[in-house]
Amino acid sequence: MSVGIRHDDLRRRNRAMVISAVRRAGQPSRTEIAATTGLSHSTISAISSDLIQEGILAESKPGETGALKRGRPQVGLALNPEAAAVMTVVLSLNFLSVTVIDYAGHVVAEEQRRLDTLTMPRDKLIGECTAIVRRRLEDPDLDVQSIARIAMGIQGITDSQARAMLWSPITPLTDIAFADILEAEFGIPATMENDCNMMAVALQWRQPERYRDDFIAILLSHGIGMGLVLKGELFTGTHSSGGEFGHMIHRPGGALCRCGRRGCVEAYAGNYAIWRSAKMMSEDAEPVDVGDADMRALAARARETDGPEREAYRKAGEALGFGLGSLFALIDPAPVAMVGVSAAAFDLIEPALREAIAQTAGGQHSKSISFDTEPNELPLIREGCAMRALGFVDQEIFAAGAQARTGAGKNVA
Amino acid sequence: MSVGIRHDDLRRRNRAMVISAVRRAGQPSRTEIAATTGLSHSTISAISSDLIQEGILAESKPGETGALKRGRPQVGLALNPEAAAVMTVVLSLNFLSVTVIDYAGHVVAEEQRRLDTLTMPRDKLIGECTAIVRRRLEDPDLDVQSIARIAMGIQGITDSQARAMLWSPITPLTDIAFADILEAEFGIPATMENDCNMMAVALQWRQPERYRDDFIAILLSHGIGMGLVLKGELFTGTHSSGGEFGHMIHRPGGALCRCGRRGCVEAYAGNYAIWRSAKMMSEDAEPVDVGDADMRALAARARETDGPEREAYRKAGEALGFGLGSLFALIDPAPVAMVGVSAAAFDLIEPALREAIAQTAGGQHSKSISFDTEPNELPLIREGCAMRALGFVDQEIFAAGAQARTGAGKNVA
DNA sequence: CTCTATTTTTTCGAGCCTCGAAAAAATACT
DNA sequence: AGTATTTTTTCGAGGCTCGAAAAAATAGAG
């Protein structure tokens, strides 16, 4: 609201509009783009001709609307895969993975690596990340000239500027400005993204019909995380990545959470909490890491017999339900995606969750709240990072126009 | 993101920018406006000359920056009070008030009226509202030609389109589309706003240095309400006015709330909850209305002796603290304004509140979270409605330009 | 009292941008 | 081969913002 619109912004914004229309639609014709953007055919024609000239878009075969219509056939416009490339770096518990993605969104290279994140000292952890990036950049097999953007994803809290990891469960280290480190090391603009936010971005991309303007992605894993999209935009906190659903208070003074506090949702619904409860340990017991295989075994046992295992999942569902109820009181109900290893046990969680949510103001129409599950978070996080990085190239670099880019040449920031 | 920017939008947006700069700054010179909007002097000159021509702005004496500077003195631009007028209608428990406000924001007429909202049937309640509006509109003393906009505020839940009251504690009636009713009756565009949202709007206007981009206004009255501003914008739910802080869950299955559910924050911190607790009644006891005088007496007694009254306020503080902690986990901490009769007893509430919040993830820096109090909510709500209505005139009517207004002539919607 | 320095505001032409209408292009149908 | 139909491009008109220069309005100096 504070700054006016300059005349040159106009073209930039409309170019961005066309690029994003093509990214979303795949192979839209100029006419389709004109329809979705509301701009005139002349404008679309002028802009797309520029974009083709600059090598950002390329003409492809018709949109293939099935039956051939009379009249001049539509020419599909597609992203030119060679226009740019981006890189994703995903750091999760004991695991580091990197992918290189062309401008059209296809993976052209990747590398994965196990490492002991929990005990690794600061220098080593940073070194591993820069080393894996360097290996991909210097790979002679890779036929991309340069990487335009790096998006790094990590489980934990990042700052709202997407520059640094503030806190993460995968390492005792705090406040690592990965974005700055990568930029300094490679001279490539980078961001540091929260894993759950990237999950949400990926879902929005994968299933736009279901996850569009308002939805919630919840990670049910060792910890409980959330990515929240409201009014079509990723919701972040004012200082941090925000959306720390797992640390909303379920029971004041209750079970011990990994964060050191008591009564958080996560202290009832995180893997370690379910494990602790299933093994009849005290709610004060120190959180321990539980492997995915152990969790799957636990879920299997809970399905078999009505014992403490089943009760543990029930308690988790209750905590999630009341937490969602409180969340829905603030933002109104929205579709939910449950992601992560415990999402595979959602059948054990759902009944108690729905019962709890029905007792809250936000759950007035609890039956209409729909849940979907996706057990594997890593591909989602990677996809989200890729879309994030590509979106940056679309909006910040290519929308600016060729002369703005070559002329001024300050594309960092 | 879906619609492009048309060429004619440009002028409209920049006009809006200039108008809002004048509304905020009071009497800025053209040069100041150019500086704050980032637009060129030529553009500001052209736009302000148009706006003066159309009678929206008027030149006034210099901005009076104190010492007279050398050079051509600045000419202040001010809103022309006669450019338009708006009306606010605020419906609260047993009380209905209306004000007429000129374009510069000054109250030019008002009327207030007691009525028994709790027992009034639907027709009667609507009738009272339309009648009081009609009386003000037809008042011969009123020298405004026409009212450009009505903003109605009510305690309770409204829909996200600001058309209807969905639920309110002041009446058993539900789903009254006041905005539609007023529009149909008087042919004046109207909106139905949530009281706490309007409090937040007013605070942003009154104290922009403190309440700017991110802050929270909490109503401590019979019920507990919240208005939330994030990134400078009022936060609303996806379907309703949202931000139902009072109905976040404090203790699952806990005290009986006025909403019929259990364990809501309000069931511990609403006036009725404090009263119930202070009088040693059961947490299941039906909520009853408590007058402001009684609440003030209760607070006085709590300050005198360490009895059940003081304990009641402590419990209220605890509920608010844990609730805020959960909220801060989602959005990060922000300044808080406590408004309403129990805000005057915030000294009794604050210690327990801070203690509770310190036990939450969001309260990590609980000492840096600052609270301010304002015992009287009604003036705030009125002011917020006024600013809301004026903002509509600024952005939707006057920004469009004279020919767009007179030419097409479809200003409704 | 006049002249100069300084600051604000307006004027004017240049350069873009979008738009509508018309033309051109490309195909299916007759 | 000709016609109808649909898509895309071309072209001139009309607007908008911008920078530079001019005009306006005042304080201070002599």
Coordinates of N, CA, C and O in Angstrom, one line a residue, chain A residues 199-254:
Chain A
M199 N 6.0 -28.7 1.4 CA 5.0 -29.8 1.2 C 3.7 -29.1 0.7 O 3.1 -29.6 -0.3
A200 N 3.3 -28.0 1.3 CA 2.1 -27.3 0.9 C 2.2 -26.8 -0.5 O 1.3 -27.0 -1.3
V201 N 3.4 -26.2 -0.9 CA 3.6 -25.7 -2.2 C 3.4 -26.9 -3.2 O 2.8 -26.7 -4.3
A202 N 4.0 -28.0 -2.9 CA 4.0 -29.1 -3.8 C 2.5 -29.7 -4.0 O 2.1 -30.0 -5.1
L203 N 1.8 -29.7 -2.9 CA 0.4 -30.2 -3.0 C -0.4 -29.3 -3.9 O -1.2 -29.7 -4.7
Q204 N -0.2 -28.0 -3.7 CA -0.9 -27.0 -4.5 C -0.6 -27.2 -6.0 O -1.5 -27.0 -6.8
W205 N 0.6 -27.6 -6.3 CA 1.0 -27.8 -7.6 C 0.5 -29.2 -8.1 O 0.0 -29.3 -9.3
R206 N 0.5 -30.2 -7.3 CA 0.1 -31.5 -7.7 C -1.4 -31.7 -7.9 O -1.9 -32.3 -8.8
Q207 N -2.1 -31.1 -6.9 CA -3.6 -31.3 -6.9 C -4.3 -30.0 -6.8 O -4.9 -29.7 -5.8
P208 N -4.2 -29.1 -7.8 CA -4.7 -27.8 -7.7 C -6.3 -27.8 -7.4 O -6.8 -26.9 -6.8
E209 N -6.9 -28.8 -7.9 CA -8.4 -28.9 -7.7 C -8.7 -29.0 -6.2 O -9.7 -28.4 -5.7
R210 N -7.9 -29.8 -5.5 CA -8.2 -30.0 -4.1 C -7.5 -29.0 -3.2 O -8.1 -28.4 -2.3
Y211 N -6.2 -28.7 -3.5 CA -5.4 -27.8 -2.7 C -5.2 -26.5 -3.5 O -4.2 -26.4 -4.2
R212 N -6.1 -25.6 -3.3 CA -6.0 -24.4 -4.1 C -5.8 -23.2 -3.2 O -4.7 -22.8 -3.0
D213 N -6.9 -22.6 -2.8 CA -6.8 -21.4 -2.0 C -6.5 -21.5 -0.5 O -5.8 -20.8 0.1
D214 N -7.2 -22.5 0.1 CA -7.1 -22.7 1.5 C -6.9 -24.2 1.9 O -7.8 -24.9 1.6
F215 N -5.8 -24.5 2.4 CA -5.6 -25.9 2.9 C -4.5 -26.0 3.8 O -3.7 -25.0 4.0
I216 N -4.4 -27.2 4.4 CA -3.4 -27.4 5.5 C -2.6 -28.7 5.2 O -3.2 -29.7 4.9
A217 N -1.3 -28.6 5.2 CA -0.5 -29.8 5.1 C 0.1 -30.1 6.5 O 0.8 -29.2 7.0
I218 N -0.1 -31.3 7.1 CA 0.5 -31.6 8.4 C 1.4 -32.7 8.2 O 1.1 -33.8 7.7
L219 N 2.6 -32.5 8.8 CA 3.6 -33.6 8.7 C 3.5 -34.4 10.0 O 3.7 -33.8 11.1
L220 N 3.2 -35.7 9.9 CA 3.1 -36.5 11.1 C 4.3 -37.4 11.0 O 4.4 -38.4 10.4
S221 N 5.4 -37.0 11.7 CA 6.6 -37.7 11.7 C 7.2 -37.7 13.1 O 6.4 -37.6 14.1
H222 N 8.5 -37.7 13.2 CA 9.1 -37.5 14.5 C 8.5 -36.3 15.2 O 7.9 -36.4 16.3
G223 N 8.5 -35.2 14.5 CA 7.8 -34.0 15.0 C 6.6 -33.8 14.2 O 6.2 -34.5 13.3
I224 N 5.8 -32.8 14.6 CA 4.6 -32.4 14.0 C 4.8 -31.0 13.3 O 5.1 -30.0 14.1
G225 N 4.7 -30.9 12.0 CA 4.9 -29.6 11.4 C 3.7 -29.3 10.6 O 2.8 -30.1 10.3
M226 N 3.6 -28.1 10.1 CA 2.4 -27.7 9.3 C 2.8 -26.7 8.2 O 3.6 -25.8 8.5
G227 N 2.3 -26.8 7.1 CA 2.3 -25.8 6.0 C 0.9 -25.4 5.8 O 0.0 -26.2 5.6
L228 N 0.7 -24.1 5.7 CA -0.6 -23.5 5.7 C -0.7 -22.6 4.5 O 0.1 -21.7 4.3
V229 N -1.7 -22.8 3.6 CA -2.0 -21.9 2.5 C -3.3 -21.3 2.7 O -4.3 -21.9 2.9
L230 N -3.3 -20.0 2.8 CA -4.6 -19.2 3.0 C -4.7 -18.2 1.8 O -3.8 -17.5 1.5
K231 N -5.9 -18.2 1.2 CA -6.1 -17.3 0.1 C -5.1 -17.5 -1.0 O -4.7 -16.5 -1.6
G232 N -4.7 -18.7 -1.2 CA -3.8 -19.0 -2.2 C -2.3 -18.7 -2.0 O -1.5 -19.1 -2.8
E233 N -2.1 -18.1 -0.8 CA -0.7 -17.8 -0.5 C -0.2 -18.6 0.7 O -0.9 -18.8 1.7
L234 N 1.1 -18.9 0.7 CA 1.7 -19.6 1.8 C 1.7 -18.6 3.0 O 2.1 -17.5 2.9
F235 N 1.2 -19.2 4.1 CA 1.2 -18.4 5.3 C 2.4 -18.6 6.1 O 2.8 -19.7 6.5
T236 N 3.1 -17.5 6.5 CA 4.3 -17.6 7.3 C 4.1 -16.7 8.5 O 3.3 -15.7 8.5
G237 N 4.9 -16.9 9.5 CA 4.9 -16.0 10.7 C 5.5 -14.7 10.4 O 5.9 -14.4 9.2
T238 N 5.4 -13.8 11.3 CA 6.0 -12.5 11.1 C 7.5 -12.4 11.2 O 8.1 -11.7 10.5
H239 N 8.0 -13.3 12.0 CA 9.5 -13.4 12.1 C 10.1 -14.7 11.6 O 11.1 -14.7 11.0
S240 N 9.3 -15.8 11.9 CA 9.8 -17.1 11.5 C 8.9 -17.7 10.4 O 8.0 -17.1 10.0
S241 N 9.2 -18.9 10.1 CA 8.4 -19.6 9.1 C 7.0 -19.8 9.7 O 6.1 -20.0 8.9
G242 N 6.9 -19.8 11.0 CA 5.5 -19.8 11.6 C 4.8 -21.1 11.4 O 5.4 -22.1 11.0
G243 N 3.5 -21.1 11.7 CA 2.7 -22.3 11.6 C 3.2 -23.4 12.4 O 3.1 -24.6 11.9
E244 N 3.7 -23.1 13.6 CA 4.2 -24.2 14.4 C 3.0 -24.9 15.1 O 2.9 -24.9 16.4
F245 N 2.2 -25.6 14.3 CA 1.0 -26.3 14.8 C 1.4 -27.3 15.9 O 0.7 -27.4 16.9
G246 N 2.5 -28.0 15.7 CA 3.0 -29.0 16.7 C 3.2 -28.4 18.1 O 3.2 -29.2 19.1
H247 N 3.4 -27.1 18.2 CA 3.7 -26.5 19.5 C 2.6 -25.6 20.0 O 2.8 -24.8 20.9
M248 N 1.4 -25.8 19.4 CA 0.2 -25.3 20.1 C 0.1 -26.1 21.3 O 0.4 -27.3 21.4
I249 N -0.6 -25.5 22.3 CA -0.7 -26.2 23.6 C -2.0 -27.0 23.6 O -3.1 -26.5 23.4
H250 N -1.8 -28.4 23.8 CA -2.9 -29.2 23.9 C -3.4 -29.4 25.3 O -4.6 -29.2 25.6
R251 N -2.5 -29.7 26.2 CA -2.8 -29.8 27.6 C -1.8 -29.0 28.5 O -0.7 -29.4 28.6
P252 N -2.2 -27.8 29.0 CA -1.3 -27.0 29.8 C -0.6 -27.9 30.9 O -1.2 -28.6 31.6
G253 N 0.7 -27.8 30.9 CA 1.5 -28.5 31.9 C 1.5 -30.0 31.6 O 2.0 -30.8 32.5
G254 N 1.2 -30.4 30.4 CA 1.0 -31.9 30.2 C 2.3 -32.6 29.8 O 3.4 -32.2 30.4

